[in-house]
PDB file of C-alpha atoms in Angstrom:
ATOM      1  CA  UNK A   1       8.797  16.829  16.396  1.00  0.00           C
ATOM      2  CA  UNK A   2       5.961  15.682  14.619  1.00  0.00           C
ATOM      3  CA  UNK A   3       7.054  15.757  10.675  1.00  0.00           C
ATOM      4  CA  UNK A   4       4.651  17.740   8.807  1.00  0.00           C
ATOM      5  CA  UNK A   5       4.256  17.648   4.878  1.00  0.00           C
ATOM      6  CA  UNK A   6       1.906  19.836   2.822  1.00  0.00           C
ATOM      7  CA  UNK A   7       1.024  18.372  -0.124  1.00  0.00           C
ATOM      8  CA  UNK A   8      -0.624  20.950  -2.981  1.00  0.00           C
ATOM      9  CA  UNK A   9      -0.365  21.558  -6.463  1.00  0.00           C
ATOM     10  CA  UNK A  10      -2.001  21.436  -9.825  1.00  0.00           C
ATOM     11  CA  UNK A  11      -5.143  19.859 -10.388  1.00  0.00           C
ATOM     12  CA  UNK A  12      -4.307  16.277 -12.235  1.00  0.00           C
ATOM     13  CA  UNK A  13      -0.600  16.392 -10.993  1.00  0.00           C
ATOM     14  CA  UNK A  14      -0.837  13.555  -8.996  1.00  0.00           C
ATOM     15  CA  UNK A  15      -1.696  14.458  -5.443  1.00  0.00           C
ATOM     16  CA  UNK A  16      -4.423  11.228  -4.886  1.00  0.00           C
ATOM     17  CA  UNK A  17      -1.658   9.041  -5.965  1.00  0.00           C
ATOM     18  CA  UNK A  18       1.115  11.017  -3.817  1.00  0.00           C
ATOM     19  CA  UNK A  19      -1.864  11.242  -0.937  1.00  0.00           C
ATOM     20  CA  UNK A  20      -1.908   7.366  -1.005  1.00  0.00           C
ATOM     21  CA  UNK A  21       1.798   7.004  -1.122  1.00  0.00           C
ATOM     22  CA  UNK A  22       1.895   8.806   2.286  1.00  0.00           C
ATOM     23  CA  UNK A  23      -0.929   6.596   3.475  1.00  0.00           C
ATOM     24  CA  UNK A  24       0.978   3.463   2.740  1.00  0.00           C
ATOM     25  CA  UNK A  25       3.938   4.732   4.348  1.00  0.00           C
ATOM     26  CA  UNK A  26       2.216   5.136   7.479  1.00  0.00           C
ATOM     27  CA  UNK A  27       1.618   8.987   7.434  1.00  0.00           C
ATOM     28  CA  UNK A  28      -1.511  10.453   8.548  1.00  0.00           C
ATOM     29  CA  UNK A  29      -3.118  11.919   5.639  1.00  0.00           C
ATOM     30  CA  UNK A  30      -6.039  14.815   6.080  1.00  0.00           C
ATOM     31  CA  UNK A  31      -7.404  16.073   2.682  1.00  0.00           C
ATOM     32  CA  UNK A  32      -8.992  19.464   2.329  1.00  0.00           C
ATOM     33  CA  UNK A  33      -9.434  20.906   5.738  1.00  0.00           C
ATOM     34  CA  UNK A  34      -9.876  24.444   5.981  1.00  0.00           C
ATOM     35  CA  UNK A  35      -5.957  26.039   6.666  1.00  0.00           C
ATOM     36  CA  UNK A  36      -7.583  27.594   9.900  1.00  0.00           C
ATOM     37  CA  UNK A  37      -7.509  24.083  11.394  1.00  0.00           C
ATOM     38  CA  UNK A  38      -4.211  23.102  10.420  1.00  0.00           C
ATOM     39  CA  UNK A  39      -2.947  24.139  14.070  1.00  0.00           C
ATOM     40  CA  UNK A  40      -5.859  22.621  16.125  1.00  0.00           C
ATOM     41  CA  UNK A  41      -5.367  19.160  13.830  1.00  0.00           C
ATOM     42  CA  UNK A  42      -1.644  19.452  14.514  1.00  0.00           C
ATOM     43  CA  UNK A  43      -2.153  19.643  18.089  1.00  0.00           C
ATOM     44  CA  UNK A  44      -4.495  16.561  18.367  1.00  0.00           C
ATOM     45  CA  UNK A  45      -2.115  14.417  16.654  1.00  0.00           C
ATOM     46  CA  UNK A  46      -0.188  11.498  18.343  1.00  0.00           C
ATOM     47  CA  UNK A  47       3.484  12.740  19.329  1.00  0.00           C
ATOM     48  CA  UNK A  48       5.952  11.934  16.961  1.00  0.00           C
ATOM     49  CA  UNK A  49       3.154  10.522  13.982  1.00  0.00           C
ATOM     50  CA  UNK A  50       3.965  11.864  10.671  1.00  0.00           C
ATOM     51  CA  UNK A  51       1.169  13.994   9.194  1.00  0.00           C
ATOM     52  CA  UNK A  52       0.395  15.211   5.414  1.00  0.00           C
ATOM     53  CA  UNK A  53      -1.932  17.956   4.747  1.00  0.00           C
ATOM     54  CA  UNK A  54      -3.088  18.016   1.432  1.00  0.00           C
ATOM     55  CA  UNK A  55      -4.833  21.225   0.330  1.00  0.00           C
ATOM     56  CA  UNK A  56      -5.910  22.373  -3.172  1.00  0.00           C
ATOM     57  CA  UNK A  57      -7.967  24.595  -4.921  1.00  0.00           C
ATOM     58  CA  UNK A  58     -10.872  22.635  -4.286  1.00  0.00           C
ATOM     59  CA  UNK A  59     -10.730  23.880  -0.815  1.00  0.00           C
ATOM     60  CA  UNK A  60     -12.925  27.011  -0.169  1.00  0.00           C
ATOM     61  CA  UNK A  61     -10.174  28.719   1.997  1.00  0.00           C
ATOM     62  CA  UNK A  62      -7.228  27.818  -0.288  1.00  0.00           C
ATOM     63  CA  UNK A  63      -6.301  31.494  -0.134  1.00  0.00           C
ATOM     64  CA  UNK A  64      -5.525  31.055   3.348  1.00  0.00           C
ATOM     65  CA  UNK A  65      -3.039  28.175   2.775  1.00  0.00           C
ATOM     66  CA  UNK A  66       0.167  30.303   3.139  1.00  0.00           C
ATOM     67  CA  UNK A  67      -1.521  31.422   6.644  1.00  0.00           C
ATOM     68  CA  UNK A  68      -2.279  28.029   7.887  1.00  0.00           C
ATOM     69  CA  UNK A  69       1.218  27.169   7.120  1.00  0.00           C
ATOM     70  CA  UNK A  70       2.404  29.608   9.126  1.00  0.00           C
ATOM     71  CA  UNK A  71       0.441  28.891  11.903  1.00  0.00           C
ATOM     72  CA  UNK A  72       1.759  25.428  12.760  1.00  0.00           C
ATOM     73  CA  UNK A  73       4.169  24.960  15.472  1.00  0.00           C
ATOM     74  CA  UNK A  74       6.241  23.135  13.134  1.00  0.00           C
ATOM     75  CA  UNK A  75       8.192  24.049   9.869  1.00  0.00           C
ATOM     76  CA  UNK A  76       6.331  21.633   7.164  1.00  0.00           C
ATOM     77  CA  UNK A  77       7.952  20.606   4.189  1.00  0.00           C
ATOM     78  CA  UNK A  78       5.668  22.361   1.433  1.00  0.00           C
ATOM     79  CA  UNK A  79       5.539  19.812  -1.537  1.00  0.00           C
ATOM     80  CA  UNK A  80       3.858  21.131  -4.633  1.00  0.00           C
ATOM     81  CA  UNK A  81       3.336  18.981  -7.845  1.00  0.00           C
ATOM     82  CA  UNK A  82       3.256  20.221 -11.439  1.00  0.00           C
ATOM     83  CA  UNK A  83       2.894  18.852 -14.689  1.00  0.00           C
ATOM     84  CA  UNK A  84       3.006  20.336 -18.146  1.00  0.00           C
ATOM     85  CA  UNK A  85      -0.028  21.587 -19.686  1.00  0.00           C
ATOM     86  CA  UNK A  86      -0.888  18.799 -22.253  1.00  0.00           C
ATOM     87  CA  UNK A  87      -0.340  16.128 -19.780  1.00  0.00           C
ATOM     88  CA  UNK A  88      -2.214  17.632 -18.083  1.00  0.00           C
ATOM     89  CA  UNK A  89      -5.141  17.975 -20.413  1.00  0.00           C
ATOM     90  CA  UNK A  90      -4.763  14.547 -21.257  1.00  0.00           C
ATOM     91  CA  UNK A  91      -5.072  13.096 -17.949  1.00  0.00           C
ATOM     92  CA  UNK A  92      -8.599  15.352 -17.803  1.00  0.00           C
ATOM     93  CA  UNK A  93      -9.237  13.301 -20.972  1.00  0.00           C
ATOM     94  CA  UNK A  94      -8.988   9.966 -19.689  1.00  0.00           C
ATOM     95  CA  UNK A  95     -10.370  10.498 -16.151  1.00  0.00           C
ATOM     96  CA  UNK A  96     -13.697  12.663 -17.560  1.00  0.00           C
ATOM     97  CA  UNK A  97     -13.161  14.643 -14.874  1.00  0.00           C
ATOM     98  CA  UNK A  98     -13.893  17.933 -14.887  1.00  0.00           C
ATOM     99  CA  UNK A  99     -11.267  20.329 -13.827  1.00  0.00           C
ATOM    100  CA  UNK A 100     -12.605  22.795 -11.097  1.00  0.00           C
ATOM    101  CA  UNK A 101     -12.003  25.932 -12.666  1.00  0.00           C
ATOM    102  CA  UNK A 102     -13.492  24.620 -16.187  1.00  0.00           C
ATOM    103  CA  UNK A 103     -16.875  26.362 -15.801  1.00  0.00           C
ATOM    104  CA  UNK A 104     -15.563  29.660 -14.345  1.00  0.00           C
ATOM    105  CA  UNK A 105     -13.132  29.902 -16.822  1.00  0.00           C
ATOM    106  CA  UNK A 106     -14.802  28.546 -19.501  1.00  0.00           C
ATOM    107  CA  UNK A 107     -13.170  25.422 -21.042  1.00  0.00           C
ATOM    108  CA  UNK A 108      -9.775  22.978 -19.781  1.00  0.00           C
ATOM    109  CA  UNK A 109      -6.729  25.192 -21.366  1.00  0.00           C
ATOM    110  CA  UNK A 110      -8.294  28.158 -19.474  1.00  0.00           C
ATOM    111  CA  UNK A 111      -8.913  26.643 -16.423  1.00  0.00           C
ATOM    112  CA  UNK A 112      -5.404  25.243 -15.906  1.00  0.00           C
ATOM    113  CA  UNK A 113      -4.225  29.012 -17.015  1.00  0.00           C
ATOM    114  CA  UNK A 114      -6.301  30.178 -14.081  1.00  0.00           C
ATOM    115  CA  UNK A 115      -5.270  27.570 -11.667  1.00  0.00           C
ATOM    116  CA  UNK A 116      -1.597  28.000 -12.898  1.00  0.00           C
ATOM    117  CA  UNK A 117      -1.603  31.765 -11.925  1.00  0.00           C
ATOM    118  CA  UNK A 118      -3.214  31.568  -8.860  1.00  0.00           C
ATOM    119  CA  UNK A 119      -0.722  28.697  -7.657  1.00  0.00           C
ATOM    120  CA  UNK A 120       2.307  30.933  -8.837  1.00  0.00           C
ATOM    121  CA  UNK A 121       3.290  32.280  -5.672  1.00  0.00           C
ATOM    122  CA  UNK A 122       2.766  28.737  -3.807  1.00  0.00           C
ATOM    123  CA  UNK A 123       4.640  27.095  -6.507  1.00  0.00           C
ATOM    124  CA  UNK A 124       7.629  29.641  -5.502  1.00  0.00           C
ATOM    125  CA  UNK A 125       7.236  29.206  -1.662  1.00  0.00           C
ATOM    126  CA  UNK A 126       7.767  25.439  -2.321  1.00  0.00           C
ATOM    127  CA  UNK A 127      10.451  23.304  -0.663  1.00  0.00           C
ATOM    128  CA  UNK A 128       9.902  20.539  -3.362  1.00  0.00           C
ATOM    129  CA  UNK A 129       8.717  20.555  -6.609  1.00  0.00           C
ATOM    130  CA  UNK A 130       8.046  17.981  -8.482  1.00  0.00           C
ATOM    131  CA  UNK A 131       7.435  17.834 -11.976  1.00  0.00           C
ATOM    132  CA  UNK A 132       5.515  14.547 -12.573  1.00  0.00           C
ATOM    133  CA  UNK A 133       4.887  15.373 -16.855  1.00  0.00           C
ATOM    134  CA  UNK A 134       6.993  11.927 -17.499  1.00  0.00           C
ATOM    135  CA  UNK A 135       6.224  10.111 -14.231  1.00  0.00           C
ATOM    136  CA  UNK A 136       4.031   6.663 -13.855  1.00  0.00           C
ATOM    137  CA  UNK A 137       2.476   6.236 -10.766  1.00  0.00           C
ATOM    138  CA  UNK A 138       5.104   3.545  -9.292  1.00  0.00           C
ATOM    139  CA  UNK A 139       7.664   5.923 -10.332  1.00  0.00           C
ATOM    140  CA  UNK A 140       6.097   8.791  -8.592  1.00  0.00           C
ATOM    141  CA  UNK A 141       5.506   6.037  -5.402  1.00  0.00           C
ATOM    142  CA  UNK A 142       9.263   5.706  -5.138  1.00  0.00           C
ATOM    143  CA  UNK A 143      10.109   8.834  -5.522  1.00  0.00           C
ATOM    144  CA  UNK A 144       8.066  10.129  -2.201  1.00  0.00           C
ATOM    145  CA  UNK A 145       9.111   6.650  -0.640  1.00  0.00           C
ATOM    146  CA  UNK A 146      13.223   7.777  -0.648  1.00  0.00           C
ATOM    147  CA  UNK A 147      12.328  11.002   0.178  1.00  0.00           C
ATOM    148  CA  UNK A 148       9.908  10.932   3.104  1.00  0.00           C
ATOM    149  CA  UNK A 149       9.648   6.895   4.198  1.00  0.00           C
ATOM    150  CA  UNK A 150      11.058   5.662   7.463  1.00  0.00           C
ATOM    151  CA  UNK A 151      13.544   3.543   6.621  1.00  0.00           C
ATOM    152  CA  UNK A 152      11.410   0.036   7.212  1.00  0.00           C
ATOM    153  CA  UNK A 153       9.517   1.466   4.501  1.00  0.00           C
ATOM    154  CA  UNK A 154      12.267   2.421   2.110  1.00  0.00           C
ATOM    155  CA  UNK A 155      13.471  -1.258   2.485  1.00  0.00           C
ATOM    156  CA  UNK A 156      10.169  -3.093   1.715  1.00  0.00           C
ATOM    157  CA  UNK A 157       7.203  -1.081   0.647  1.00  0.00           C
ATOM    158  CA  UNK A 158       4.768  -3.543   0.775  1.00  0.00           C
ATOM    159  CA  UNK A 159       2.970  -5.677   3.123  1.00  0.00           C
ATOM    160  CA  UNK A 160       2.037  -9.291   2.361  1.00  0.00           C
ATOM    161  CA  UNK A 161      -0.472 -10.953   4.176  1.00  0.00           C
ATOM    162  CA  UNK A 162      -0.097 -15.171   4.316  1.00  0.00           C
ATOM    163  CA  UNK A 163      -3.811 -16.599   4.551  1.00  0.00           C
ATOM    164  CA  UNK A 164      -4.174 -20.034   5.015  1.00  0.00           C
ATOM    165  CA  UNK A 165      -7.910 -21.523   3.940  1.00  0.00           C
ATOM    166  CA  UNK A 166      -9.234 -24.887   4.034  1.00  0.00           C
ATOM    167  CA  UNK A 167     -11.025 -25.255  -0.266  1.00  0.00           C
ATOM    168  CA  UNK A 168     -14.252 -27.063   1.672  1.00  0.00           C
ATOM    169  CA  UNK A 169     -14.874 -23.635   3.100  1.00  0.00           C
ATOM    170  CA  UNK A 170     -14.288 -21.367  -0.100  1.00  0.00           C
ATOM    171  CA  UNK A 171     -11.565 -19.561  -1.621  1.00  0.00           C
ATOM    172  CA  UNK A 172     -10.508 -16.319   0.114  1.00  0.00           C
ATOM    173  CA  UNK A 173     -11.862 -13.223  -2.420  1.00  0.00           C
ATOM    174  CA  UNK A 174      -8.947 -11.090  -1.724  1.00  0.00           C
ATOM    175  CA  UNK A 175      -6.094 -13.495  -2.783  1.00  0.00           C
ATOM    176  CA  UNK A 176      -3.636 -12.025  -5.382  1.00  0.00           C
ATOM    177  CA  UNK A 177      -1.890 -15.772  -5.250  1.00  0.00           C
ATOM    178  CA  UNK A 178      -2.990 -19.034  -4.516  1.00  0.00           C
ATOM    179  CA  UNK A 179      -0.942 -22.274  -3.866  1.00  0.00           C
ATOM    180  CA  UNK A 180      -2.816 -25.771  -3.448  1.00  0.00           C
ATOM    181  CA  UNK A 181      -1.512 -27.905  -1.092  1.00  0.00           C
ATOM    182  CA  UNK A 182      -4.050 -30.808  -1.111  1.00  0.00           C
ATOM    183  CA  UNK A 183      -1.263 -32.994  -2.635  1.00  0.00           C
ATOM    184  CA  UNK A 184       0.689 -33.144   0.693  1.00  0.00           C
ATOM    185  CA  UNK A 185       0.556 -35.981   3.539  1.00  0.00           C
ATOM    186  CA  UNK A 186      -2.554 -35.155   5.288  1.00  0.00           C
ATOM    187  CA  UNK A 187      -1.869 -35.177   9.386  1.00  0.00           C
ATOM    188  CA  UNK A 188      -6.105 -35.168   9.328  1.00  0.00           C
ATOM    189  CA  UNK A 189      -5.960 -38.925   8.869  1.00  0.00           C
ATOM    190  CA  UNK A 190      -3.520 -39.707  11.926  1.00  0.00           C
ATOM    191  CA  UNK A 191      -6.050 -39.616  15.237  1.00  0.00           C
ATOM    192  CA  UNK A 192      -3.294 -38.148  17.560  1.00  0.00           C
ATOM    193  CA  UNK A 193      -2.929 -35.111  15.193  1.00  0.00           C
ATOM    194  CA  UNK A 194      -6.486 -34.735  14.062  1.00  0.00           C
ATOM    195  CA  UNK A 195      -7.200 -31.951  16.819  1.00  0.00           C
ATOM    196  CA  UNK A 196      -4.026 -30.337  16.369  1.00  0.00           C
ATOM    197  CA  UNK A 197      -3.547 -27.742  13.838  1.00  0.00           C
ATOM    198  CA  UNK A 198      -0.549 -26.737  11.562  1.00  0.00           C
ATOM    199  CA  UNK A 199       1.633 -24.878  14.303  1.00  0.00           C
ATOM    200  CA  UNK A 200       2.022 -27.838  16.389  1.00  0.00           C
ATOM    201  CA  UNK A 201       5.505 -29.552  16.239  1.00  0.00           C
ATOM    202  CA  UNK A 202       4.066 -32.985  15.715  1.00  0.00           C
ATOM    203  CA  UNK A 203       2.174 -32.031  12.741  1.00  0.00           C
ATOM    204  CA  UNK A 204       5.172 -29.745  10.949  1.00  0.00           C
ATOM    205  CA  UNK A 205       7.133 -32.798  11.626  1.00  0.00           C
ATOM    206  CA  UNK A 206       4.558 -34.741   9.963  1.00  0.00           C
ATOM    207  CA  UNK A 207       4.023 -32.952   7.249  1.00  0.00           C
ATOM    208  CA  UNK A 208       8.156 -32.104   6.278  1.00  0.00           C
ATOM    209  CA  UNK A 209       8.532 -36.025   6.177  1.00  0.00           C
ATOM    210  CA  UNK A 210       6.482 -36.428   3.399  1.00  0.00           C
ATOM    211  CA  UNK A 211       9.363 -35.672   0.819  1.00  0.00           C
ATOM    212  CA  UNK A 212       7.549 -33.365  -1.611  1.00  0.00           C
ATOM    213  CA  UNK A 213       7.194 -30.979   0.912  1.00  0.00           C
ATOM    214  CA  UNK A 214      10.630 -29.812   0.758  1.00  0.00           C
ATOM    215  CA  UNK A 215      10.877 -29.753  -2.928  1.00  0.00           C
ATOM    216  CA  UNK A 216       7.409 -27.341  -2.874  1.00  0.00           C
ATOM    217  CA  UNK A 217       8.522 -25.036  -0.497  1.00  0.00           C
ATOM    218  CA  UNK A 218      11.925 -24.538  -2.093  1.00  0.00           C
ATOM    219  CA  UNK A 219       9.618 -23.410  -5.656  1.00  0.00           C
ATOM    220  CA  UNK A 220       7.089 -21.662  -3.270  1.00  0.00           C
ATOM    221  CA  UNK A 221      10.035 -19.849  -1.946  1.00  0.00           C
ATOM    222  CA  UNK A 222      11.732 -19.185  -5.350  1.00  0.00           C
ATOM    223  CA  UNK A 223       8.429 -18.137  -7.162  1.00  0.00           C
ATOM    224  CA  UNK A 224       7.408 -15.823  -4.364  1.00  0.00           C
ATOM    225  CA  UNK A 225      10.734 -14.406  -3.604  1.00  0.00           C
ATOM    226  CA  UNK A 226      11.293 -13.496  -7.285  1.00  0.00           C
ATOM    227  CA  UNK A 227       8.048 -12.114  -7.697  1.00  0.00           C
ATOM    228  CA  UNK A 228       7.393  -9.534  -4.735  1.00  0.00           C
ATOM    229  CA  UNK A 229       9.877  -6.921  -6.025  1.00  0.00           C
ATOM    230  CA  UNK A 230       8.363  -6.790  -9.374  1.00  0.00           C
ATOM    231  CA  UNK A 231       4.868  -6.105  -7.250  1.00  0.00           C
ATOM    232  CA  UNK A 232       6.691  -3.750  -5.630  1.00  0.00           C
ATOM    233  CA  UNK A 233       8.055  -2.059  -8.878  1.00  0.00           C
ATOM    234  CA  UNK A 234       4.250  -1.649  -9.787  1.00  0.00           C
ATOM    235  CA  UNK A 235       3.618  -0.065  -7.379  1.00  0.00           C
ATOM    236  CA  UNK A 236       1.613  -2.782  -5.295  1.00  0.00           C
ATOM    237  CA  UNK A 237       1.448  -2.016  -1.339  1.00  0.00           C
ATOM    238  CA  UNK A 238      -0.541  -4.898  -0.321  1.00  0.00           C
ATOM    239  CA  UNK A 239      -0.231  -8.533  -1.747  1.00  0.00           C
ATOM    240  CA  UNK A 240      -2.565 -11.439  -0.274  1.00  0.00           C
ATOM    241  CA  UNK A 241      -1.066 -15.000  -0.758  1.00  0.00           C
ATOM    242  CA  UNK A 242      -3.326 -18.089   0.042  1.00  0.00           C
ATOM    243  CA  UNK A 243      -2.464 -21.278   0.920  1.00  0.00           C
ATOM    244  CA  UNK A 244      -5.144 -23.719   0.681  1.00  0.00           C
ATOM    245  CA  UNK A 245      -5.670 -27.686   1.855  1.00  0.00           C
ATOM    246  CA  UNK A 246      -9.409 -29.448   2.403  1.00  0.00           C
ATOM    247  CA  UNK A 247      -9.788 -28.161   5.728  1.00  0.00           C
ATOM    248  CA  UNK A 248      -7.309 -25.082   6.233  1.00  0.00           C
ATOM    249  CA  UNK A 249      -6.655 -26.780   9.484  1.00  0.00           C
ATOM    250  CA  UNK A 250      -3.257 -28.891   9.021  1.00  0.00           C
ATOM    251  CA  UNK A 251      -1.182 -28.270   5.505  1.00  0.00           C
ATOM    252  CA  UNK A 252      -2.141 -25.215   5.014  1.00  0.00           C
ATOM    253  CA  UNK A 253      -0.965 -23.744   7.993  1.00  0.00           C
ATOM    254  CA  UNK A 254       2.104 -25.037   8.302  1.00  0.00           C
ATOM    255  CA  UNK A 255       2.933 -24.114   5.001  1.00  0.00           C
ATOM    256  CA  UNK A 256       1.733 -20.568   5.621  1.00  0.00           C
ATOM    257  CA  UNK A 257       3.861 -20.396   8.650  1.00  0.00           C
ATOM    258  CA  UNK A 258       7.140 -21.368   6.462  1.00  0.00           C
ATOM    259  CA  UNK A 259       6.177 -19.221   3.914  1.00  0.00           C
ATOM    260  CA  UNK A 260       6.091 -15.927   6.468  1.00  0.00           C
ATOM    261  CA  UNK A 261       8.891 -16.975   8.283  1.00  0.00           C
ATOM    262  CA  UNK A 262      10.976 -17.257   4.553  1.00  0.00           C
ATOM    263  CA  UNK A 263       9.433 -13.435   3.957  1.00  0.00           C
ATOM    264  CA  UNK A 264       9.996 -12.396   7.152  1.00  0.00           C
ATOM    265  CA  UNK A 265      13.625 -13.175   7.316  1.00  0.00           C
ATOM    266  CA  UNK A 266      13.869 -11.281   3.720  1.00  0.00           C
ATOM    267  CA  UNK A 267      12.607  -8.101   5.725  1.00  0.00           C
ATOM    268  CA  UNK A 268       8.962  -7.972   4.421  1.00  0.00           C
ATOM    269  CA  UNK A 269       6.285  -6.930   6.469  1.00  0.00           C
ATOM    270  CA  UNK A 270       4.144  -9.828   7.023  1.00  0.00           C
ATOM    271  CA  UNK A 271       0.890 -10.727   8.253  1.00  0.00           C
ATOM    272  CA  UNK A 272      -0.108 -14.249   8.906  1.00  0.00           C
ATOM    273  CA  UNK A 273      -3.770 -15.145   8.917  1.00  0.00           C
ATOM    274  CA  UNK A 274      -5.363 -18.477   9.657  1.00  0.00           C
ATOM    275  CA  UNK A 275      -9.156 -18.331   8.256  1.00  0.00           C
ATOM    276  CA  UNK A 276     -10.533 -21.921   8.915  1.00  0.00           C
ATOM    277  CA  UNK A 277      -8.209 -23.063  11.910  1.00  0.00           C
ATOM    278  CA  UNK A 278     -10.828 -23.055  14.534  1.00  0.00           C
ATOM    279  CA  UNK A 279     -13.551 -24.457  12.361  1.00  0.00           C
ATOM    280  CA  UNK A 280     -14.633 -27.886  13.753  1.00  0.00           C
TER     281      UNK A 280
END
C-alpha cells in the first residue's frame, strides 16, 4: 500500500523545508494541486512509492482539502506545521515574502490571524502537529526523517558523490571538498600502464607501492569519516568530494575507488564518478 502524507499548515511554518526533506527521503512530492485531483494522482503512482502532497492556502481550492483527503483510496497521514505568531512575523520579515493574506487582511498580523482561523478545523483533524517555533531547519529535517524515513535514509541521510578528475581539464564546479593526489607515484610514465586506468588491478598495485599512498588514505578516511556526521547535523543531503590528479585517469581514479569503498562500508549512499577517465 502506498504511504501518503498530506502536508499543510501555517504560511512560514516550514512547509518548503519539510517538502525538501521528503524529497531527500525518496518520496514523490507534489505541491498545491487541486484536492479534486488527489485521487487520480494516487491512482497513477507506482505501487509502494511514497507520496507527499503539499497543500496550503495558496491553493485556489484549499477549502476542498478535507474532501480531497477523503477521496483517497488509502488513509493518509495529515501533517500540520505550526509556529508562534512572533516567529512567523520574524520569518516573513527576513524573507521579505508577503503573506498570502497580507493585502486581503490589511497587514501581517491580521493576515496570520485570518489564516489561523481558517485552518483551525484542519489542525484539529491532523494526525501530527509540529510546532517549528524553536526548530532549526536541520532539526525539522531530522524530526521528519526519524518519523517517516525508510531505514536506509534514517541511518545515513546523505548522498556522497566521489568524483575523480584531471586538473589539466579543470576542477569540478560542484565539489564541496577537493583533494590533490598529484604527489603520488604516476602510472602514466609506465608504458605498460599508460592505457589502463585506476580501476585496473595493475594500476592499483603500482600506486599502492608508493609508501605515501597508505599514509594519505589513512588520513583521508579519518577526515572524511569524521566530517560527514557534522554535514548531516547541518542538514546537508548531498556532498561531492573531488579527487584530482594530472589527467584524471590513474591516481585520482584509484583513490576515488578506495574512498568510495570505505564510505559504502560505513553505510553511506555513494555515487562514484570518473569524469576524465575516457579522455585521450
